[in-house]
Short mmCIF file of C-alpha atoms and ligand atoms in Angstrom, two decimals:
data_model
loop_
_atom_site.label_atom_id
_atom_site.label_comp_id
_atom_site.label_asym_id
_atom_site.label_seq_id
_atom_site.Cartn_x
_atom_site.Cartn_y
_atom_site.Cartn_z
CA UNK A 1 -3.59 12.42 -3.00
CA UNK A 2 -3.57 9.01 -3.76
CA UNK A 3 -2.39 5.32 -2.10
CA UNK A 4 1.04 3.98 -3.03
CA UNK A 5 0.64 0.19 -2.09
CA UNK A 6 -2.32 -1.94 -1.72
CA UNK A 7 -5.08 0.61 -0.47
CA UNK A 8 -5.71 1.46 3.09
CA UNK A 9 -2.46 3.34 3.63
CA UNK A 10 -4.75 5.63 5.84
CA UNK A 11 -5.61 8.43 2.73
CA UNK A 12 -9.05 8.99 4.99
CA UNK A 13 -6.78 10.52 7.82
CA UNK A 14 -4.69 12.39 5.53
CA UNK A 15 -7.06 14.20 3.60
CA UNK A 16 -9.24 14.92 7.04
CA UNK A 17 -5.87 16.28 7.82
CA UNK A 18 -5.19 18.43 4.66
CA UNK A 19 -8.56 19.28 3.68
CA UNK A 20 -9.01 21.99 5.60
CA UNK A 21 -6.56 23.87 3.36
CA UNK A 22 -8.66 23.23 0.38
CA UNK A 23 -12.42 24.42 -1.00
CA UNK A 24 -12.73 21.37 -3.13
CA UNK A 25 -12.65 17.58 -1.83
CA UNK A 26 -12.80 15.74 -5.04
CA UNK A 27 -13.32 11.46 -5.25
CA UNK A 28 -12.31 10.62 -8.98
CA UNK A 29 -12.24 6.67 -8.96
CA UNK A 30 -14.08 3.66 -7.41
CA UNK A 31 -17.16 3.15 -5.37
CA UNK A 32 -17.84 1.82 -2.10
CA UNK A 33 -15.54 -1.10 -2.19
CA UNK A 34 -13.52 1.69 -0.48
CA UNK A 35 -12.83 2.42 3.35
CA UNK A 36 -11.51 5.24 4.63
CA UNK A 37 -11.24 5.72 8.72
CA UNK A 38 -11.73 9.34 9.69
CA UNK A 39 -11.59 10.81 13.79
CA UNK A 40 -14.36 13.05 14.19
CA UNK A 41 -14.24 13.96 17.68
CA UNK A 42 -14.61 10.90 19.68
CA UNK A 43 -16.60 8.99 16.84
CA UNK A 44 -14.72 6.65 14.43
CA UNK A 45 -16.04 7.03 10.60
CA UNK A 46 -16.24 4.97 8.20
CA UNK A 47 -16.48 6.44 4.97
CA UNK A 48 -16.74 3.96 1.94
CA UNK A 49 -18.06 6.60 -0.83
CA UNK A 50 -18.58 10.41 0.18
CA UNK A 51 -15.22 12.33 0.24
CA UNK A 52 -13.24 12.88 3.82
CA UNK A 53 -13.70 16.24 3.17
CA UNK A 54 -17.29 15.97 4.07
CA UNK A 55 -16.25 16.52 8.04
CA UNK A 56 -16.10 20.81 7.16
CA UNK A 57 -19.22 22.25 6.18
CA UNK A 58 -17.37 25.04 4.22
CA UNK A 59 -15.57 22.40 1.91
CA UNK A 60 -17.85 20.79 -1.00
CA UNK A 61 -16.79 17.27 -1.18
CA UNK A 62 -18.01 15.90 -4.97
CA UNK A 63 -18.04 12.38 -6.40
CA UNK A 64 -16.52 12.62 -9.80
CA UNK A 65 -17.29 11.18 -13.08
CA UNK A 66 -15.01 8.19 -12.38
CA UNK A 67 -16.85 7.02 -9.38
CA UNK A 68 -19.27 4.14 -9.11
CA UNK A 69 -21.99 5.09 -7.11
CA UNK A 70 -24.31 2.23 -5.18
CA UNK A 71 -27.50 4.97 -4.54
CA UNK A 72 -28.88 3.14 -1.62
CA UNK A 73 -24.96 3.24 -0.22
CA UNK A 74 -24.56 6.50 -0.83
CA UNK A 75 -27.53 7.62 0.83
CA UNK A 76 -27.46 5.38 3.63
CA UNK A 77 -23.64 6.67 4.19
CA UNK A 78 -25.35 10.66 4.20
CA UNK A 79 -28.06 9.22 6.66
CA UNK A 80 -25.72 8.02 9.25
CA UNK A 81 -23.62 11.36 8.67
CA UNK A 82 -26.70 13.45 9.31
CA UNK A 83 -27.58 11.74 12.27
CA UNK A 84 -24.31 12.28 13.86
CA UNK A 85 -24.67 16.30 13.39
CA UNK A 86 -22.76 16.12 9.98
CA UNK A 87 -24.48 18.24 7.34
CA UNK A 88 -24.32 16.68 3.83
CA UNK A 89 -26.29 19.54 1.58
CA UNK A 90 -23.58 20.40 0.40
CA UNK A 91 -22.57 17.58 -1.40
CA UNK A 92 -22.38 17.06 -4.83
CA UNK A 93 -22.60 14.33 -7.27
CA UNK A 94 -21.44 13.74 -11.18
CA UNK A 95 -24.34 13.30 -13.65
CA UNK A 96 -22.00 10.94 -15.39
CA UNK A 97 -21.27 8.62 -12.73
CA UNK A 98 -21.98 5.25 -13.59
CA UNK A 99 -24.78 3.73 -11.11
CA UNK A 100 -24.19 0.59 -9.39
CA UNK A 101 -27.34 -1.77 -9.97
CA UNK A 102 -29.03 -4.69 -7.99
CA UNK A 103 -27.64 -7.22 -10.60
CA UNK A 104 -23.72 -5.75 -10.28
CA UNK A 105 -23.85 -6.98 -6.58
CA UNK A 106 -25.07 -9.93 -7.76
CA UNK A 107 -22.54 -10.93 -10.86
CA UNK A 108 -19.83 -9.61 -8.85
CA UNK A 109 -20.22 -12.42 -6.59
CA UNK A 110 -21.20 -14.99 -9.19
CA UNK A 111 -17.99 -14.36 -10.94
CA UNK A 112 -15.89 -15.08 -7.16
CA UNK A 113 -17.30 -18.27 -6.91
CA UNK A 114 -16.83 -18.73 -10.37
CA UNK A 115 -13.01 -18.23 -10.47
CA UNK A 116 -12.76 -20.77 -7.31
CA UNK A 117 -9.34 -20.93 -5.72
CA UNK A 118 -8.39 -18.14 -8.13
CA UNK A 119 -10.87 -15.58 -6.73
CA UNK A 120 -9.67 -11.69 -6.98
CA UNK A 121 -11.32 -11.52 -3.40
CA UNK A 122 -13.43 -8.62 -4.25
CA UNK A 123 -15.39 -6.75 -1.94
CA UNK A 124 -18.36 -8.32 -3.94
CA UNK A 125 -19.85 -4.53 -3.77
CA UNK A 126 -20.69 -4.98 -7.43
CA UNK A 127 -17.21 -2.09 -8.78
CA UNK A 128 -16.15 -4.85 -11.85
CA UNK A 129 -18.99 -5.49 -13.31
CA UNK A 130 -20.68 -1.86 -12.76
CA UNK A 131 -16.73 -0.62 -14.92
CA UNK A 132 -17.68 -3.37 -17.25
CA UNK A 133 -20.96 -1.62 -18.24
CA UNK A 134 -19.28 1.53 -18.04
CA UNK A 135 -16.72 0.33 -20.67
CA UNK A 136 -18.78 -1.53 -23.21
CA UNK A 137 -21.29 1.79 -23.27
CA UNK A 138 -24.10 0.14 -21.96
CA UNK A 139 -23.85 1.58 -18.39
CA UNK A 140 -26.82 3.66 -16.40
CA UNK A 141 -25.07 6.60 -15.63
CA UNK A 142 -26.46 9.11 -12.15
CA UNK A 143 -28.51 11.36 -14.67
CA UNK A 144 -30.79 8.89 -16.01
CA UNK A 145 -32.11 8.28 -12.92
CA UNK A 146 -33.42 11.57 -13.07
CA UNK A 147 -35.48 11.16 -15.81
CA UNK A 148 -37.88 7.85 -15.84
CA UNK A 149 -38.10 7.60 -19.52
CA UNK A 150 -34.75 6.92 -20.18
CA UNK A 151 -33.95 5.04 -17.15
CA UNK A 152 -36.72 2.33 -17.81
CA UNK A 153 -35.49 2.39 -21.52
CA UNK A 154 -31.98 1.53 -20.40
CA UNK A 155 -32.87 -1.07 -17.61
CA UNK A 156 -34.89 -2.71 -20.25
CA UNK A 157 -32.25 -3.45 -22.45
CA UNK A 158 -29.79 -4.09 -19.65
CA UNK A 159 -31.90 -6.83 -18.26
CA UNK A 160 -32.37 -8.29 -21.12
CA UNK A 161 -28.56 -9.44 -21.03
CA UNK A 162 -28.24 -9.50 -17.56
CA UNK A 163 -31.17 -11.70 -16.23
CA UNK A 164 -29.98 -14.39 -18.93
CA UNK A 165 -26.83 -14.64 -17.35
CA UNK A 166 -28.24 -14.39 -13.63
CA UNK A 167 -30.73 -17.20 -14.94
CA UNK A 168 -28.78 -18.96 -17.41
CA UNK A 169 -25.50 -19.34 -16.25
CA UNK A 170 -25.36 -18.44 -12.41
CA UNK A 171 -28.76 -19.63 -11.53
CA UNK A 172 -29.55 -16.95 -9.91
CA UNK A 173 -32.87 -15.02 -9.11
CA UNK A 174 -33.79 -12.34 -12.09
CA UNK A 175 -35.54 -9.43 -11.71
CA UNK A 176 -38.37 -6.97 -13.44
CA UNK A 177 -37.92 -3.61 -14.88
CA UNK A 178 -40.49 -2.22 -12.34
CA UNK A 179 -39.44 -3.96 -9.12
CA UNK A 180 -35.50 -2.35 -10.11
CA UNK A 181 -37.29 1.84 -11.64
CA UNK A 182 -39.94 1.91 -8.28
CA UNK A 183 -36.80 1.03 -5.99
CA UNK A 184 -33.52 3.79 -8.15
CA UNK A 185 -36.13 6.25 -9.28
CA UNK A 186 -36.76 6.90 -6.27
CA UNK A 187 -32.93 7.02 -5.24
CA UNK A 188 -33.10 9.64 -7.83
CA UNK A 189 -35.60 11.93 -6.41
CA UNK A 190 -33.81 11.78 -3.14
CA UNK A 191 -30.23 12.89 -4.96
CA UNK A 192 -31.38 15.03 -7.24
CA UNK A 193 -30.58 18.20 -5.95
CA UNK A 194 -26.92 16.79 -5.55
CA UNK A 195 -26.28 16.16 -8.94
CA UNK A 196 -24.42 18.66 -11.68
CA UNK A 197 -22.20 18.80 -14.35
CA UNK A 198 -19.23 18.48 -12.07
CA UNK A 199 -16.47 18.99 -14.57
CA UNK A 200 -17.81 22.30 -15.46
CA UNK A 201 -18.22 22.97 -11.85
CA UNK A 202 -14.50 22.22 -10.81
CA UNK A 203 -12.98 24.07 -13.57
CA UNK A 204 -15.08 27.24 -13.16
CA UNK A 205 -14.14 26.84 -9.13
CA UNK A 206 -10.42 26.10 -10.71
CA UNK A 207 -10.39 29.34 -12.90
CA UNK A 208 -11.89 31.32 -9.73
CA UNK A 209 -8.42 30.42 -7.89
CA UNK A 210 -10.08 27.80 -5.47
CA UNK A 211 -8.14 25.00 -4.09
CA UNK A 212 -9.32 21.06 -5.13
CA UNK A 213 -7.99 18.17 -3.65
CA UNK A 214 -8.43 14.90 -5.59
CA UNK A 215 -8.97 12.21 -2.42
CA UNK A 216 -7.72 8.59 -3.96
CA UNK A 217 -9.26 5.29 -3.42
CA UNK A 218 -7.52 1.99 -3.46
CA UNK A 219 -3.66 2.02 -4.35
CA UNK A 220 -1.56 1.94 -7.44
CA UNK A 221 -1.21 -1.57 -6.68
CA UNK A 222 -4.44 -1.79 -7.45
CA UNK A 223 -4.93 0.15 -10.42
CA UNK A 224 -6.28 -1.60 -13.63
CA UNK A 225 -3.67 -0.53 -15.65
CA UNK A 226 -0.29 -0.50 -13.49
CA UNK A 227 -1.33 -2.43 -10.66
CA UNK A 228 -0.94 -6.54 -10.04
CA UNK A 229 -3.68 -7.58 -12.68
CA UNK A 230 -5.39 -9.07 -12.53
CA UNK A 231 -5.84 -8.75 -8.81
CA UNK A 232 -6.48 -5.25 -9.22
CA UNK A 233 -9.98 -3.45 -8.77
CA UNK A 234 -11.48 -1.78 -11.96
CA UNK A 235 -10.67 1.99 -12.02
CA UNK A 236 -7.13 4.09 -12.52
CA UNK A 237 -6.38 5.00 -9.13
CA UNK A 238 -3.38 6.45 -9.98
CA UNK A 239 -2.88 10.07 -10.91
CA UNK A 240 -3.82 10.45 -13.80
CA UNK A 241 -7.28 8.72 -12.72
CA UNK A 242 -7.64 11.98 -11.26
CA UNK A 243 -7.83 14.13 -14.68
CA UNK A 244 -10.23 11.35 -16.29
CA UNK A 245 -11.95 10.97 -13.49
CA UNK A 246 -13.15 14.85 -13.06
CA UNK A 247 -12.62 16.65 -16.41
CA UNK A 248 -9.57 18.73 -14.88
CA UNK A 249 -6.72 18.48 -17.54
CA UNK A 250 -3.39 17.45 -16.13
CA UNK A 251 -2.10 20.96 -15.99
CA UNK A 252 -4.52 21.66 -13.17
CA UNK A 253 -2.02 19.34 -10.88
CA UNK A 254 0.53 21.34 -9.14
CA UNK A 255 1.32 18.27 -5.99
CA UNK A 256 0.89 14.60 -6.33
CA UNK A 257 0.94 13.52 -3.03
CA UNK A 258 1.14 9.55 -2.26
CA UNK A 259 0.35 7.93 1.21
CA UNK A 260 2.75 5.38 2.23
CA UNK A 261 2.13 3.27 4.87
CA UNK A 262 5.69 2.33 6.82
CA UNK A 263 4.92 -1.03 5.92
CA UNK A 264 3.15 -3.40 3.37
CA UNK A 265 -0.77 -4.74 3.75
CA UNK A 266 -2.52 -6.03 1.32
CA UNK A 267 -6.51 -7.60 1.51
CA UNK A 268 -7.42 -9.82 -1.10
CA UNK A 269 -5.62 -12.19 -3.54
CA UNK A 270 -2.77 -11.50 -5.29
CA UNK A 271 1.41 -11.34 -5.25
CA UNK A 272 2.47 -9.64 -2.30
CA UNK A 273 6.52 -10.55 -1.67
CA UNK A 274 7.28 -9.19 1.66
CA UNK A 275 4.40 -10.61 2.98
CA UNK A 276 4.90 -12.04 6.72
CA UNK A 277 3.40 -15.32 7.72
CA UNK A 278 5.73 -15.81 11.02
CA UNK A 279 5.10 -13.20 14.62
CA UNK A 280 6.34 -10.03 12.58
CA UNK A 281 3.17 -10.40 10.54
CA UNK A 282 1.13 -10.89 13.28
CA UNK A 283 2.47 -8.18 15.54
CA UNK A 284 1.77 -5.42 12.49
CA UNK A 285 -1.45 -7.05 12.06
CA UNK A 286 -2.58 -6.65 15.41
CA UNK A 287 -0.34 -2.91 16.70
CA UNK A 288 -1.82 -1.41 13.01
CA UNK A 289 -5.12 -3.03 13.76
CA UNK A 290 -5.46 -4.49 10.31
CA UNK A 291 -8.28 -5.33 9.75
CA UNK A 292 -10.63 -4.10 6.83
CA UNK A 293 -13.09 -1.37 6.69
CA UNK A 294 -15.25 -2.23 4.07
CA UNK A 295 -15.47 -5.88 4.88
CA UNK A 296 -13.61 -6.51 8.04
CA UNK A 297 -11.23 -9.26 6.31
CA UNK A 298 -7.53 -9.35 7.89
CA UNK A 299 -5.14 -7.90 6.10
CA UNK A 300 -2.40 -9.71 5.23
CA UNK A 301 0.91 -7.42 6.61
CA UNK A 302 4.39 -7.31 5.29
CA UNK A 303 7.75 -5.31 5.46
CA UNK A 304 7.99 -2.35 3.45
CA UNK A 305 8.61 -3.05 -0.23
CA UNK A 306 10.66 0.05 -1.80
CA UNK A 307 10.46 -2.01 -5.07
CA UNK A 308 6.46 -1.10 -5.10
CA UNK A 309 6.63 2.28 -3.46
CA UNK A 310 9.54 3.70 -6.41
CA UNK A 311 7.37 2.34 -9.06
CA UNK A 312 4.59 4.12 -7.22
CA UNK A 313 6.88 7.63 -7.56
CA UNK A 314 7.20 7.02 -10.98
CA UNK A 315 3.83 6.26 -12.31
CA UNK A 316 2.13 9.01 -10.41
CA UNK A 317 5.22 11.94 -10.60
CA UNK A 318 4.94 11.80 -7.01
CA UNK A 319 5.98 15.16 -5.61
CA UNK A 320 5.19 14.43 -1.69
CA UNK A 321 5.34 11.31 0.40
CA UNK A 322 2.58 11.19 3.21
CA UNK A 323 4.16 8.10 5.79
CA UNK A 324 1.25 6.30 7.82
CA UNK A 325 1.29 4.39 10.80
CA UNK A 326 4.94 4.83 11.70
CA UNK A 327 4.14 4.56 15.28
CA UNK A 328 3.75 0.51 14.68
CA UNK A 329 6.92 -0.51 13.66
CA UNK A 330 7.52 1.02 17.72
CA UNK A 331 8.12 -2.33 18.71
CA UNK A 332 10.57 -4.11 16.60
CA UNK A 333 14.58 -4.35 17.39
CA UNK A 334 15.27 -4.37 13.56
CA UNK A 335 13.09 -3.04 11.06
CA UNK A 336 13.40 -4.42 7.18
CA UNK A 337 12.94 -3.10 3.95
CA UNK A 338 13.03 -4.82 0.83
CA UNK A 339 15.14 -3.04 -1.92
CA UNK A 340 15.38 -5.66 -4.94
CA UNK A 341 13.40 -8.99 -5.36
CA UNK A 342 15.47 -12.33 -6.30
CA UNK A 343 13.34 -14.47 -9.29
CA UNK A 344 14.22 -17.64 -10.91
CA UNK A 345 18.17 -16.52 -10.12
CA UNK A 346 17.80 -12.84 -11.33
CA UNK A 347 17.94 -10.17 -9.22
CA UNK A 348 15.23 -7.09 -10.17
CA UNK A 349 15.25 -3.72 -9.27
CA UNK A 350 12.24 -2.93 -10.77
CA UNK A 351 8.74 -4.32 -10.49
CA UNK A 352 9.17 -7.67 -12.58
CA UNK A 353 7.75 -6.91 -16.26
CA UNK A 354 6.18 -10.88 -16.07
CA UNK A 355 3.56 -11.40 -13.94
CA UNK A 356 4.40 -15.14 -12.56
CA UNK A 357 7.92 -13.05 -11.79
CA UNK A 358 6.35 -11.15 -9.32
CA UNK A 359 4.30 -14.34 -8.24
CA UNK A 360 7.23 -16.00 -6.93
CA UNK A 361 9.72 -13.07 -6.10
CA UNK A 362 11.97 -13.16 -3.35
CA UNK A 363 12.19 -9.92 -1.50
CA UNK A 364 16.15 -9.11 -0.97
CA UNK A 365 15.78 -6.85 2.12
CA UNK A 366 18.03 -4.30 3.89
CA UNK A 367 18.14 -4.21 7.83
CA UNK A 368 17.61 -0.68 10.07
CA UNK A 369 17.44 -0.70 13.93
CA UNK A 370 14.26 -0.05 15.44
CA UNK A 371 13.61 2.75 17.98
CA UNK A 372 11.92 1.18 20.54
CA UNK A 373 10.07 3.90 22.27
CA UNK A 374 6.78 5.32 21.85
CA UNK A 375 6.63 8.06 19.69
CA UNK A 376 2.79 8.66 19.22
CA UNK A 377 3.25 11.70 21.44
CA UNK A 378 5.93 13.20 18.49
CA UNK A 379 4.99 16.48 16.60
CA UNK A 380 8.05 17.59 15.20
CA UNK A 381 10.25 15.65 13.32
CA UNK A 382 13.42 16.46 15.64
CA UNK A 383 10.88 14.77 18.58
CA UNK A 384 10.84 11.38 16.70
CA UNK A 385 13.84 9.45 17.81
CA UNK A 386 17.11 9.00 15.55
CA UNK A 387 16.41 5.70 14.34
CA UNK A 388 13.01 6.35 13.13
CA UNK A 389 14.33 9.46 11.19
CA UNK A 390 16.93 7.63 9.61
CA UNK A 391 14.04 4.79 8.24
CA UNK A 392 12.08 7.93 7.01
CA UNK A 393 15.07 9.33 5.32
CA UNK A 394 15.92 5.92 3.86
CA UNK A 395 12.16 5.88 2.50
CA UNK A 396 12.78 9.23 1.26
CA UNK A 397 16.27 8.29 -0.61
CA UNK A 398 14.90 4.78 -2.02
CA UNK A 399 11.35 6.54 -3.27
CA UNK A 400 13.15 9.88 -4.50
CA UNK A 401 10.30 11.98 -2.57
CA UNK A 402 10.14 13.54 0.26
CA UNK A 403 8.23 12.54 3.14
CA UNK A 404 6.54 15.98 4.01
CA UNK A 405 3.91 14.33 6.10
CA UNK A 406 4.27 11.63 8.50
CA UNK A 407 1.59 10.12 11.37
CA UNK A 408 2.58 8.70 14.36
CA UNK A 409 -1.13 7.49 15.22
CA UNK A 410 -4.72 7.50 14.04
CA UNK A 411 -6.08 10.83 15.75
CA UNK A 412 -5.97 14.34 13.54
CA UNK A 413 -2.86 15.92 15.85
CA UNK A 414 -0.89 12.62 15.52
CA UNK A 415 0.78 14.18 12.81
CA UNK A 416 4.38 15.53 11.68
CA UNK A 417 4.30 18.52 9.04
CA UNK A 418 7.65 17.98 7.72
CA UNK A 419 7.86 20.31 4.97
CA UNK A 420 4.44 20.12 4.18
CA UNK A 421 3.10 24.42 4.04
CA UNK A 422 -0.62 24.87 4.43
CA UNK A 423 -1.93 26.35 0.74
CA UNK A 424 0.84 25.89 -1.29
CA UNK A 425 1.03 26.59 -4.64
P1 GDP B 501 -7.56 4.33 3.73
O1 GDP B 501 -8.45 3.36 3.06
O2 GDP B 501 -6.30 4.58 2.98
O3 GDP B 501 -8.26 5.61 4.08
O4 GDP B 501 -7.10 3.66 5.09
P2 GDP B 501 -8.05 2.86 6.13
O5 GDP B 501 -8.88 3.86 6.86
O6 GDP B 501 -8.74 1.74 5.44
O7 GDP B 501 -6.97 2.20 7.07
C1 GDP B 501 -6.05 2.95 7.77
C2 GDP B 501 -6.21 2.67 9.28
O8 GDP B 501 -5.08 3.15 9.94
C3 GDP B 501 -7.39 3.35 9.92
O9 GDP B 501 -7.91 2.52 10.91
C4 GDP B 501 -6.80 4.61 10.53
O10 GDP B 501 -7.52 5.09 11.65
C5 GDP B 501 -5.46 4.09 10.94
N1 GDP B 501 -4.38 5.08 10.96
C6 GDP B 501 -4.14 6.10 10.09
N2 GDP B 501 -2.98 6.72 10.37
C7 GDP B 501 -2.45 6.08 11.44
C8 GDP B 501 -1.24 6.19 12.19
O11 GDP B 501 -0.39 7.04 11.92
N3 GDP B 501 -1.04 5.32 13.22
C9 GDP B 501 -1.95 4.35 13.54
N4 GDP B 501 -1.67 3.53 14.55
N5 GDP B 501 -3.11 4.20 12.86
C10 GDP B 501 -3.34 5.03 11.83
P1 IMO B 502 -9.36 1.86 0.15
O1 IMO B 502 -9.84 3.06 -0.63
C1 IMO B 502 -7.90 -2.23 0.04
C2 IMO B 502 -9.31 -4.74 -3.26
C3 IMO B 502 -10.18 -5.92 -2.92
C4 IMO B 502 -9.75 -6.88 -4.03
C5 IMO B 502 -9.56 -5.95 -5.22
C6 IMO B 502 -10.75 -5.85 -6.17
O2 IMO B 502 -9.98 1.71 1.48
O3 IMO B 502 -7.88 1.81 0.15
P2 IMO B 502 -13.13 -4.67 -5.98
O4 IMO B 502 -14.24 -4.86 -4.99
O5 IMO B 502 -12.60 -3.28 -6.05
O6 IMO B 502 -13.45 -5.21 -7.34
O7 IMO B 502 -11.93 -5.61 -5.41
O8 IMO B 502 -9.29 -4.67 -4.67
N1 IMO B 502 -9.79 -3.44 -2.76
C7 IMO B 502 -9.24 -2.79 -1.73
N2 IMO B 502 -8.25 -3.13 -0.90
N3 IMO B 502 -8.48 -1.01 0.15
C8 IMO B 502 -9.46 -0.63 -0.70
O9 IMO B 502 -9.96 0.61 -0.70
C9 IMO B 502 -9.91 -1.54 -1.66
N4 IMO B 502 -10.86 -1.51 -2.63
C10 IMO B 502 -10.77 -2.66 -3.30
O10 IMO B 502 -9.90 -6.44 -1.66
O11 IMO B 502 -8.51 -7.45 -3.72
MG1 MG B 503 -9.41 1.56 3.40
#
């Protein structure tokens, strides 16, 4: 399960939705810069880096080897859960995670202000520069800070690089080996019994017939390799993020499902063509309440770009659409979706192979009525009136996937199974 657009297509709500059906919940990719909004009872959570499948003490949510993992985060986030009745024991974490550190807040920052006007508009939670480590090999991975040897040994020669630059180029405060060891090691201590050989784990759980479900952050927008770059975020959030990410070979996939939100929202910089800057905007801004999770920015809203969402089909082998949120288009006479973009006097049907193409694309949209009525109530698809099943079936037709799951409003039973069969294999 994985996002389609820009991230926040509400993946938190559809895997609290789905998990149930699974023994697994699996996060493969990113850190905390994610946000995903689950109902638990009458409590809104926020959950930036432990899986949505952490709600059912019979599931074992894990954070993959992919993951970035901020320790005092993570165990702040299991804190908060604890105190609201949630048991977390039975979490687990990937001794090869890559740790976030003090000084990957820091840069992360320093290089925003760097870039100016051009800023990615990070969530300055340290993810880039923490995948930066990870890449050139000289990242501190979850099981060092198990054993204080190694982990001092590694700081060491990290700081050596990275209080130069912090000094030297940022002017920023530096720090000492001990003030960083006293503070993680003792992260460590605290997390140790979480942590395993996860890829070992999930294919012996695989080969015993259980059921994993691979919960996405971000959106394949977003992804390093296939997303806008480089306003993208650091990981492969896309599929096959999912078999690097764990140590599950592709094989192990039987559904790809990607959440699609009924429209477009995007928070950050970067190209975004249907974006709205006139009252449409602002009415999906404020019905979808779009604001963000992880750093309470608006989100900039738009139409819904098929262009984006096909590519999305393709690059993942999409084999299930999940629709979000299609309760807020409720209030529009005409709803539009853009099917082509218009560049420099060329029309493309595909996502625009140059990137100052997509920069200044034109969206070329198609026009459906609206419905006009509430439909939050819906729970079968013949309920939902016949204008909003023809925009699903249109989404359906210009995607190539069907839309077995749609939601009609934030809450767990605000939901449509439409084709969607509990355990199937
Ligand atoms: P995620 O990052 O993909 O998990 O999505 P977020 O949680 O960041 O953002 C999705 C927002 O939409 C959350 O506030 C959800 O509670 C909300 N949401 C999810 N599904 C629906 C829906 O069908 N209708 C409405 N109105 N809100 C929804
Ligand atoms: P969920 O999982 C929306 C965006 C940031 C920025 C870019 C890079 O809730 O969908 P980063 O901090 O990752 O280096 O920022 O990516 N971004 C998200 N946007 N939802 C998210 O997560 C995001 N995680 C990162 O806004 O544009
Ligand atoms: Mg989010």
């Amino acid at each position: 399960m994985l996002g389609t657009q820009w991230g926040d297509e509400g993946k938190g709500k559809v895997t609290d939705l789905i998990s149930q059906d699974f023994d697994y919940v699996v996060r493969f990719q990113g850190g905390n810069n994610a946000g995903h909004t689950v109902i638990h009872g009458d409590t809104k959570l926020a959950l930036h880096l432990i899986p949505s499948g952490i709600l059912y003490p019979e599931i074992t949510p894990v954070i993959g080897n992919g993951c970035v993992i901020d320790p005092k985060v993570l165990i702040g986030e299991m804190d908060k859960l604890e105190e609201l009745g949630i048991q977390t024991s039975q979490l687990r974490i990937s001794n090869n995670a890559h740790v976030i550190m003090p000084y990957h807040r820091d840069l992360d920052g320093a290089f925003e202000r760097r870039l100016g006007a051009n800023e990615i508009g990070t969530t300055r939670r340290g993810i880039g520069p923490c995948y930066q480590d990870k890449a050139a090999r000289t990242g501190i991975r979850i099981q060092d800070l198990l054993d204080e040897h190694i982990f001092r040994e590694k700081l060491e020669t990290a700081l050596l690089e990275k209080n130069a630059l912090l000094e030297k180029i940022y002017d920023l405060p530096t720090y000492t080996v001990d003030q960083i060891a006293e503070e993680y090691l003792a992260y460590g201590d605290r997390i140790r019994p979480l942590v395993c050989e996860s890829a070992q784990m999930l294919n012996d759980a695989a080969k015993a017939g259980k059921w994993i479900l691979f919960e996405g952050a971000q959106g394949t927008q977003l992804d390093i390799d296939h997303g806008t770059y480089p306003f993208v975020t650091s990981s492969n959030c896309t599929a096959g993020g999912a078999c690097t990410g764990t140590g599950i070979g592709p094989t192990g996939i039987d559904r790809v499902i990607g959440v699609v939100k009924a429209y477009m929202t995007r928070v950050g910089s970067g190209p975004f063509p249907t974006e709205l800057y006139d009252e449409d905007g602002k009415t999906l801004g404020t019905v979808g309440a779009e604001f963000g999770v992880t750093t309470g920015r608006p989100r900039r809203c738009g139409w819904y770009d098929a262009v984006i969402v096909k590519y999305a089909a393709e690059v993942n082998g999409l084999t299930d659409l999940a629709v979000t949120k299609l309760d807020v288009l409720s209030s529009f006479d005409t709803i539009k979706i853009c099917v082509a973009y218009e560049a420099d006097g060329k029309r493309y049907e595909n996502v625009p192979s140059q990137q100052t193409a997509f920069h200044h694309a034109k969206p070329i949209y198609e026009e459906l009525p609206g419905w006009k009525e509430d439909i939050t109530g819906c729970r079968t698809y013949e309920e939902l009136p016949a204008n909003a099943r023809a925009y699903i079936e249109r989404l359906e037709e210009l995607a190539g996937v069907p839309a077995s799951i749609i939601t009609v409003g934030p809450d767990r039973d605000q939901t449509i199974l439409h084709g969607w069969k509990t355990r199937q294999r």
